[in-house]
Amino acid sequence: MKQGLLCMVFFGLVSCRPSTAIDIVDKPIVFDETRKQLTLEYLEQRYGLEQETPTITPKMIVLHWTVFPTLKASFEAFEQPTLPNWRPDIESVSGLNVSAQFLVDQDGTIYRLLPETTMARHVIGLNHCAIGIENVGGTNDMPLTQAQLESNIRLVQYLASKYPIDYLIGHYEYTHFEHHDLWLEKDAGYRTKKTDPGKEFLTKVRTATKSFNFKPVPEQNKSL
Ligand SMILES: [Zn+2]
């Protein structure tokens, strides 16, 4: 009690951010030589980035839902290095499987699937700078939970305290960046329509982390 009061007296005028203490369970997906090479290829072919290591410079956090109802099914969707229906003879499509650096279960447990600065394929145009947080569920039968909301907030606080994060976005907002400097996708026809993680969920995470002063998401291009 006395310490709390002292804190008020001495630090009352400073922006005191919430504690970033966080429990993270490492549950790595396969990142073998195949996945490494496919990631390096993805960075070069889609973004024109020739790198020695499959790493990113984090500037953005993207929130998702998996639509899969269980942790097991969600994890298995990301686990293997190549897309399930990949045909290596079709060169125009990358065989790199989708994934994210983090996966949050319905009970709020946070799993780290990859090192935080290893590239994951989770958002067109922006994977070179975006850390992805996937959430188990997202359907009418299995909506995202309060525990997931709280874990997403803690995870965003943790990441934004560790890396110079400029943007916090929902996957459904990614096309707003098509004319932004961070957008590197070369193929103007390569787009998918997204709704995750829902506007309500994203708004709650944004509100709870507003002390980080993330930059506003650019206006959507009117021609789209
Ligand atoms: Zn998504």
mmCIF file with all atom_site columns, C-alpha atoms in Angstrom, residues 43-179:
data_model
loop_
_atom_site.group_PDB
_atom_site.id
_atom_site.type_symbol
_atom_site.label_atom_id
_atom_site.label_alt_id
_atom_site.label_comp_id
_atom_site.label_asym_id
_atom_site.label_entity_id
_atom_site.label_seq_id
_atom_site.pdbx_PDB_ins_code
_atom_site.Cartn_x
_atom_site.Cartn_y
_atom_site.Cartn_z
_atom_site.occupancy
_atom_site.B_iso_or_equiv
_atom_site.pdbx_formal_charge
_atom_site.auth_seq_id
_atom_site.auth_comp_id
_atom_site.auth_asym_id
_atom_site.auth_atom_id
_atom_site.pdbx_PDB_model_num
ATOM 1   C CA . LEU A 1 43  ? 10.403  -13.032 -49.374 1.00 0.00 ? 43  LEU A CA 1
ATOM 2   C CA . GLU A 1 44  ? 12.260  -12.789 -52.677 1.00 0.00 ? 44  GLU A CA 1
ATOM 3   C CA . GLN A 1 45  ? 9.478   -13.650 -55.133 1.00 0.00 ? 45  GLN A CA 1
ATOM 4   C CA . ARG A 1 46  ? 6.561   -11.806 -53.516 1.00 0.00 ? 46  ARG A CA 1
ATOM 5   C CA . TYR A 1 47  ? 8.438   -8.863  -51.990 1.00 0.00 ? 47  TYR A CA 1
ATOM 6   C CA . GLY A 1 48  ? 11.757  -8.621  -53.847 1.00 0.00 ? 48  GLY A CA 1
ATOM 7   C CA . LEU A 1 49  ? 13.621  -9.080  -50.559 1.00 0.00 ? 49  LEU A CA 1
ATOM 8   C CA . GLU A 1 50  ? 16.788  -11.120 -50.909 1.00 0.00 ? 50  GLU A CA 1
ATOM 9   C CA . GLN A 1 51  ? 17.706  -12.242 -47.404 1.00 0.00 ? 51  GLN A CA 1
ATOM 10  C CA . GLU A 1 52  ? 20.109  -14.737 -45.883 1.00 0.00 ? 52  GLU A CA 1
ATOM 11  C CA . THR A 1 53  ? 17.759  -15.498 -42.999 1.00 0.00 ? 53  THR A CA 1
ATOM 12  C CA . PRO A 1 54  ? 13.925  -15.811 -43.025 1.00 0.00 ? 54  PRO A CA 1
ATOM 13  C CA . THR A 1 55  ? 13.463  -12.980 -40.553 1.00 0.00 ? 55  THR A CA 1
ATOM 14  C CA . ILE A 1 56  ? 11.223  -9.952  -40.319 1.00 0.00 ? 56  ILE A CA 1
ATOM 15  C CA . THR A 1 57  ? 11.488  -6.419  -38.966 1.00 0.00 ? 57  THR A CA 1
ATOM 16  C CA . PRO A 1 58  ? 8.353   -6.156  -36.803 1.00 0.00 ? 58  PRO A CA 1
ATOM 17  C CA . LYS A 1 59  ? 6.349   -2.972  -37.355 1.00 0.00 ? 59  LYS A CA 1
ATOM 18  C CA . MET A 1 60  ? 2.828   -4.339  -37.203 1.00 0.00 ? 60  MET A CA 1
ATOM 19  C CA . ILE A 1 61  ? 0.663   -6.826  -35.314 1.00 0.00 ? 61  ILE A CA 1
ATOM 20  C CA . VAL A 1 62  ? -2.145  -8.577  -37.192 1.00 0.00 ? 62  VAL A CA 1
ATOM 21  C CA . LEU A 1 63  ? -4.975  -10.299 -35.282 1.00 0.00 ? 63  LEU A CA 1
ATOM 22  C CA . HIS A 1 64  ? -6.730  -13.330 -36.772 1.00 0.00 ? 64  HIS A CA 1
ATOM 23  C CA . TRP A 1 65  ? -9.094  -16.152 -36.045 1.00 0.00 ? 65  TRP A CA 1
ATOM 24  C CA . THR A 1 66  ? -8.495  -19.658 -37.394 1.00 0.00 ? 66  THR A CA 1
ATOM 25  C CA . VAL A 1 67  ? -12.161 -20.752 -37.801 1.00 0.00 ? 67  VAL A CA 1
ATOM 26  C CA . PHE A 1 68  ? -10.981 -24.194 -36.655 1.00 0.00 ? 68  PHE A CA 1
ATOM 27  C CA . PRO A 1 69  ? -12.842 -25.132 -33.452 1.00 0.00 ? 69  PRO A CA 1
ATOM 28  C CA . THR A 1 70  ? -9.923  -26.720 -31.559 1.00 0.00 ? 70  THR A CA 1
ATOM 29  C CA . LEU A 1 71  ? -6.314  -26.001 -30.716 1.00 0.00 ? 71  LEU A CA 1
ATOM 30  C CA . LYS A 1 72  ? -5.344  -29.314 -32.299 1.00 0.00 ? 72  LYS A CA 1
ATOM 31  C CA . ALA A 1 73  ? -7.003  -28.602 -35.645 1.00 0.00 ? 73  ALA A CA 1
ATOM 32  C CA . SER A 1 74  ? -5.651  -25.042 -35.677 1.00 0.00 ? 74  SER A CA 1
ATOM 33  C CA . PHE A 1 75  ? -2.115  -26.167 -34.864 1.00 0.00 ? 75  PHE A CA 1
ATOM 34  C CA . GLU A 1 76  ? -2.221  -28.920 -37.473 1.00 0.00 ? 76  GLU A CA 1
ATOM 35  C CA . ALA A 1 77  ? -3.239  -26.413 -40.140 1.00 0.00 ? 77  ALA A CA 1
ATOM 36  C CA . PHE A 1 78  ? 0.019   -24.534 -39.574 1.00 0.00 ? 78  PHE A CA 1
ATOM 37  C CA . GLU A 1 79  ? 2.343   -27.344 -38.544 1.00 0.00 ? 79  GLU A CA 1
ATOM 38  C CA . GLN A 1 80  ? 3.718   -28.668 -41.815 1.00 0.00 ? 80  GLN A CA 1
ATOM 39  C CA . PRO A 1 81  ? 6.081   -26.643 -44.040 1.00 0.00 ? 81  PRO A CA 1
ATOM 40  C CA . THR A 1 82  ? 4.067   -26.901 -47.256 1.00 0.00 ? 82  THR A CA 1
ATOM 41  C CA . LEU A 1 83  ? 0.486   -26.132 -48.204 1.00 0.00 ? 83  LEU A CA 1
ATOM 42  C CA . PRO A 1 84  ? -1.569  -29.360 -48.159 1.00 0.00 ? 84  PRO A CA 1
ATOM 43  C CA . ASN A 1 85  ? -2.524  -29.038 -51.837 1.00 0.00 ? 85  ASN A CA 1
ATOM 44  C CA . TRP A 1 86  ? 0.816   -27.681 -53.038 1.00 0.00 ? 86  TRP A CA 1
ATOM 45  C CA . ARG A 1 87  ? 1.988   -28.766 -56.445 1.00 0.00 ? 87  ARG A CA 1
ATOM 46  C CA . PRO A 1 88  ? 5.659   -27.862 -56.896 1.00 0.00 ? 88  PRO A CA 1
ATOM 47  C CA . ASP A 1 89  ? 5.153   -27.915 -60.675 1.00 0.00 ? 89  ASP A CA 1
ATOM 48  C CA . ILE A 1 90  ? 2.939   -24.813 -60.464 1.00 0.00 ? 90  ILE A CA 1
ATOM 49  C CA . GLU A 1 91  ? 5.595   -22.190 -59.966 1.00 0.00 ? 91  GLU A CA 1
ATOM 50  C CA . SER A 1 92  ? 3.351   -19.137 -59.690 1.00 0.00 ? 92  SER A CA 1
ATOM 51  C CA . VAL A 1 93  ? 1.937   -20.203 -56.320 1.00 0.00 ? 93  VAL A CA 1
ATOM 52  C CA . SER A 1 94  ? 4.202   -20.395 -53.279 1.00 0.00 ? 94  SER A CA 1
ATOM 53  C CA . GLY A 1 95  ? 4.096   -23.746 -51.520 1.00 0.00 ? 95  GLY A CA 1
ATOM 54  C CA . LEU A 1 96  ? 4.893   -22.192 -48.156 1.00 0.00 ? 96  LEU A CA 1
ATOM 55  C CA . ASN A 1 97  ? 2.223   -23.167 -45.661 1.00 0.00 ? 97  ASN A CA 1
ATOM 56  C CA . VAL A 1 98  ? 0.312   -20.507 -43.749 1.00 0.00 ? 98  VAL A CA 1
ATOM 57  C CA . SER A 1 99  ? 1.136   -19.951 -40.081 1.00 0.00 ? 99  SER A CA 1
ATOM 58  C CA . ALA A 1 100 ? 1.516   -17.264 -37.441 1.00 0.00 ? 100 ALA A CA 1
ATOM 59  C CA . GLN A 1 101 ? 4.009   -16.559 -34.711 1.00 0.00 ? 101 GLN A CA 1
ATOM 60  C CA . PHE A 1 102 ? 1.317   -16.955 -32.010 1.00 0.00 ? 102 PHE A CA 1
ATOM 61  C CA . LEU A 1 103 ? -1.814  -19.043 -31.480 1.00 0.00 ? 103 LEU A CA 1
ATOM 62  C CA . VAL A 1 104 ? -4.236  -18.310 -28.623 1.00 0.00 ? 104 VAL A CA 1
ATOM 63  C CA . ASP A 1 105 ? -6.539  -21.100 -27.469 1.00 0.00 ? 105 ASP A CA 1
ATOM 64  C CA . GLN A 1 106 ? -10.142 -20.540 -26.367 1.00 0.00 ? 106 GLN A CA 1
ATOM 65  C CA . ASP A 1 107 ? -9.026  -20.726 -22.710 1.00 0.00 ? 107 ASP A CA 1
ATOM 66  C CA . GLY A 1 108 ? -6.555  -17.882 -23.297 1.00 0.00 ? 108 GLY A CA 1
ATOM 67  C CA . THR A 1 109 ? -3.365  -19.967 -23.317 1.00 0.00 ? 109 THR A CA 1
ATOM 68  C CA . ILE A 1 110 ? -0.794  -18.311 -25.569 1.00 0.00 ? 110 ILE A CA 1
ATOM 69  C CA . TYR A 1 111 ? 1.310   -20.608 -27.737 1.00 0.00 ? 111 TYR A CA 1
ATOM 70  C CA . ARG A 1 112 ? 4.399   -19.408 -29.618 1.00 0.00 ? 112 ARG A CA 1
ATOM 71  C CA . LEU A 1 113 ? 4.682   -21.373 -32.845 1.00 0.00 ? 113 LEU A CA 1
ATOM 72  C CA . LEU A 1 114 ? 7.748   -19.645 -34.268 1.00 0.00 ? 114 LEU A CA 1
ATOM 73  C CA . PRO A 1 115 ? 10.481  -17.321 -33.020 1.00 0.00 ? 115 PRO A CA 1
ATOM 74  C CA . GLU A 1 116 ? 8.878   -13.877 -32.902 1.00 0.00 ? 116 GLU A CA 1
ATOM 75  C CA . THR A 1 117 ? 10.990  -12.456 -35.720 1.00 0.00 ? 117 THR A CA 1
ATOM 76  C CA . THR A 1 118 ? 10.788  -15.446 -38.074 1.00 0.00 ? 118 THR A CA 1
ATOM 77  C CA . MET A 1 119 ? 8.502   -14.776 -41.042 1.00 0.00 ? 119 MET A CA 1
ATOM 78  C CA . ALA A 1 120 ? 5.099   -16.451 -41.034 1.00 0.00 ? 120 ALA A CA 1
ATOM 79  C CA . ARG A 1 121 ? 2.713   -16.432 -44.000 1.00 0.00 ? 121 ARG A CA 1
ATOM 80  C CA . HIS A 1 122 ? -0.475  -14.895 -42.589 1.00 0.00 ? 122 HIS A CA 1
ATOM 81  C CA . VAL A 1 123 ? -1.162  -11.600 -44.343 1.00 0.00 ? 123 VAL A CA 1
ATOM 82  C CA . ILE A 1 124 ? -0.686  -10.792 -48.021 1.00 0.00 ? 124 ILE A CA 1
ATOM 83  C CA . GLY A 1 125 ? 1.678   -7.895  -48.704 1.00 0.00 ? 125 GLY A CA 1
ATOM 84  C CA . LEU A 1 126 ? 2.879   -7.411  -45.148 1.00 0.00 ? 126 LEU A CA 1
ATOM 85  C CA . ASN A 1 127 ? 4.451   -10.638 -43.859 1.00 0.00 ? 127 ASN A CA 1
ATOM 86  C CA . HIS A 1 128 ? 7.915   -9.061  -43.936 1.00 0.00 ? 128 HIS A CA 1
ATOM 87  C CA . CYS A 1 129 ? 6.964   -6.716  -41.078 1.00 0.00 ? 129 CYS A CA 1
ATOM 88  C CA . ALA A 1 130 ? 3.951   -8.298  -39.396 1.00 0.00 ? 130 ALA A CA 1
ATOM 89  C CA . ILE A 1 131 ? 3.684   -10.512 -36.330 1.00 0.00 ? 131 ILE A CA 1
ATOM 90  C CA . GLY A 1 132 ? 0.551   -12.656 -36.520 1.00 0.00 ? 132 GLY A CA 1
ATOM 91  C CA . ILE A 1 133 ? -1.676  -13.647 -33.607 1.00 0.00 ? 133 ILE A CA 1
ATOM 92  C CA . GLU A 1 134 ? -4.151  -16.400 -34.471 1.00 0.00 ? 134 GLU A CA 1
ATOM 93  C CA . ASN A 1 135 ? -7.102  -17.248 -32.230 1.00 0.00 ? 135 ASN A CA 1
ATOM 94  C CA . VAL A 1 136 ? -8.766  -20.677 -32.105 1.00 0.00 ? 136 VAL A CA 1
ATOM 95  C CA . GLY A 1 137 ? -12.409 -20.413 -33.219 1.00 0.00 ? 137 GLY A CA 1
ATOM 96  C CA . GLY A 1 138 ? -14.213 -17.439 -34.696 1.00 0.00 ? 138 GLY A CA 1
ATOM 97  C CA . THR A 1 139 ? -17.399 -19.084 -35.920 1.00 0.00 ? 139 THR A CA 1
ATOM 98  C CA . ASN A 1 140 ? -20.957 -18.548 -34.676 1.00 0.00 ? 140 ASN A CA 1
ATOM 99  C CA . ASP A 1 141 ? -20.718 -21.825 -32.798 1.00 0.00 ? 141 ASP A CA 1
ATOM 100 C CA . MET A 1 142 ? -17.299 -21.020 -31.406 1.00 0.00 ? 142 MET A CA 1
ATOM 101 C CA . PRO A 1 143 ? -16.893 -17.241 -31.053 1.00 0.00 ? 143 PRO A CA 1
ATOM 102 C CA . LEU A 1 144 ? -13.725 -15.748 -29.605 1.00 0.00 ? 144 LEU A CA 1
ATOM 103 C CA . THR A 1 145 ? -13.796 -15.691 -25.796 1.00 0.00 ? 145 THR A CA 1
ATOM 104 C CA . GLN A 1 146 ? -13.158 -13.175 -23.018 1.00 0.00 ? 146 GLN A CA 1
ATOM 105 C CA . ALA A 1 147 ? -10.037 -15.178 -22.099 1.00 0.00 ? 147 ALA A CA 1
ATOM 106 C CA . GLN A 1 148 ? -8.749  -14.805 -25.663 1.00 0.00 ? 148 GLN A CA 1
ATOM 107 C CA . LEU A 1 149 ? -9.482  -11.088 -25.571 1.00 0.00 ? 149 LEU A CA 1
ATOM 108 C CA . GLU A 1 150 ? -7.472  -10.662 -22.376 1.00 0.00 ? 150 GLU A CA 1
ATOM 109 C CA . SER A 1 151 ? -4.586  -12.742 -23.745 1.00 0.00 ? 151 SER A CA 1
ATOM 110 C CA . ASN A 1 152 ? -4.542  -10.785 -27.014 1.00 0.00 ? 152 ASN A CA 1
ATOM 111 C CA . ILE A 1 153 ? -4.350  -7.556  -25.016 1.00 0.00 ? 153 ILE A CA 1
ATOM 112 C CA . ARG A 1 154 ? -1.453  -8.878  -22.908 1.00 0.00 ? 154 ARG A CA 1
ATOM 113 C CA . LEU A 1 155 ? 0.333   -10.197 -25.984 1.00 0.00 ? 155 LEU A CA 1
ATOM 114 C CA . VAL A 1 156 ? -0.001  -6.901  -27.854 1.00 0.00 ? 156 VAL A CA 1
ATOM 115 C CA . GLN A 1 157 ? 1.319   -5.078  -24.769 1.00 0.00 ? 157 GLN A CA 1
ATOM 116 C CA . TYR A 1 158 ? 4.246   -7.504  -24.571 1.00 0.00 ? 158 TYR A CA 1
ATOM 117 C CA . LEU A 1 159 ? 5.117   -7.225  -28.268 1.00 0.00 ? 159 LEU A CA 1
ATOM 118 C CA . ALA A 1 160 ? 4.686   -3.467  -28.488 1.00 0.00 ? 160 ALA A CA 1
ATOM 119 C CA . SER A 1 161 ? 6.965   -3.059  -25.470 1.00 0.00 ? 161 SER A CA 1
ATOM 120 C CA . LYS A 1 162 ? 9.619   -5.211  -27.124 1.00 0.00 ? 162 LYS A CA 1
ATOM 121 C CA . TYR A 1 163 ? 9.502   -4.066  -30.777 1.00 0.00 ? 163 TYR A CA 1
ATOM 122 C CA . PRO A 1 164 ? 8.854   -0.698  -32.472 1.00 0.00 ? 164 PRO A CA 1
ATOM 123 C CA . ILE A 1 165 ? 5.285   -1.569  -33.499 1.00 0.00 ? 165 ILE A CA 1
ATOM 124 C CA . ASP A 1 166 ? 3.539   1.177   -35.502 1.00 0.00 ? 166 ASP A CA 1
ATOM 125 C CA . TYR A 1 167 ? 0.279   -0.596  -36.375 1.00 0.00 ? 167 TYR A CA 1
ATOM 126 C CA . LEU A 1 168 ? -2.219  -2.931  -34.735 1.00 0.00 ? 168 LEU A CA 1
ATOM 127 C CA . ILE A 1 169 ? -4.699  -4.221  -37.303 1.00 0.00 ? 169 ILE A CA 1
ATOM 128 C CA . GLY A 1 170 ? -7.308  -6.890  -37.869 1.00 0.00 ? 170 GLY A CA 1
ATOM 129 C CA . HIS A 1 171 ? -6.708  -9.172  -40.835 1.00 0.00 ? 171 HIS A CA 1
ATOM 130 C CA . TYR A 1 172 ? -9.843  -7.734  -42.482 1.00 0.00 ? 172 TYR A CA 1
ATOM 131 C CA . GLU A 1 173 ? -8.057  -4.353  -42.706 1.00 0.00 ? 173 GLU A CA 1
ATOM 132 C CA . TYR A 1 174 ? -4.952  -5.506  -44.564 1.00 0.00 ? 174 TYR A CA 1
ATOM 133 C CA . THR A 1 175 ? -5.972  -4.141  -47.983 1.00 0.00 ? 175 THR A CA 1
ATOM 134 C CA . HIS A 1 176 ? -5.937  -0.640  -46.474 1.00 0.00 ? 176 HIS A CA 1
ATOM 135 C CA . PHE A 1 177 ? -2.151  -0.865  -46.809 1.00 0.00 ? 177 PHE A CA 1
ATOM 136 C CA . GLU A 1 178 ? -2.090  -1.522  -50.565 1.00 0.00 ? 178 GLU A CA 1
ATOM 137 C CA . HIS A 1 179 ? -0.652  1.929   -51.281 1.00 0.00 ? 179 HIS A CA 1
#
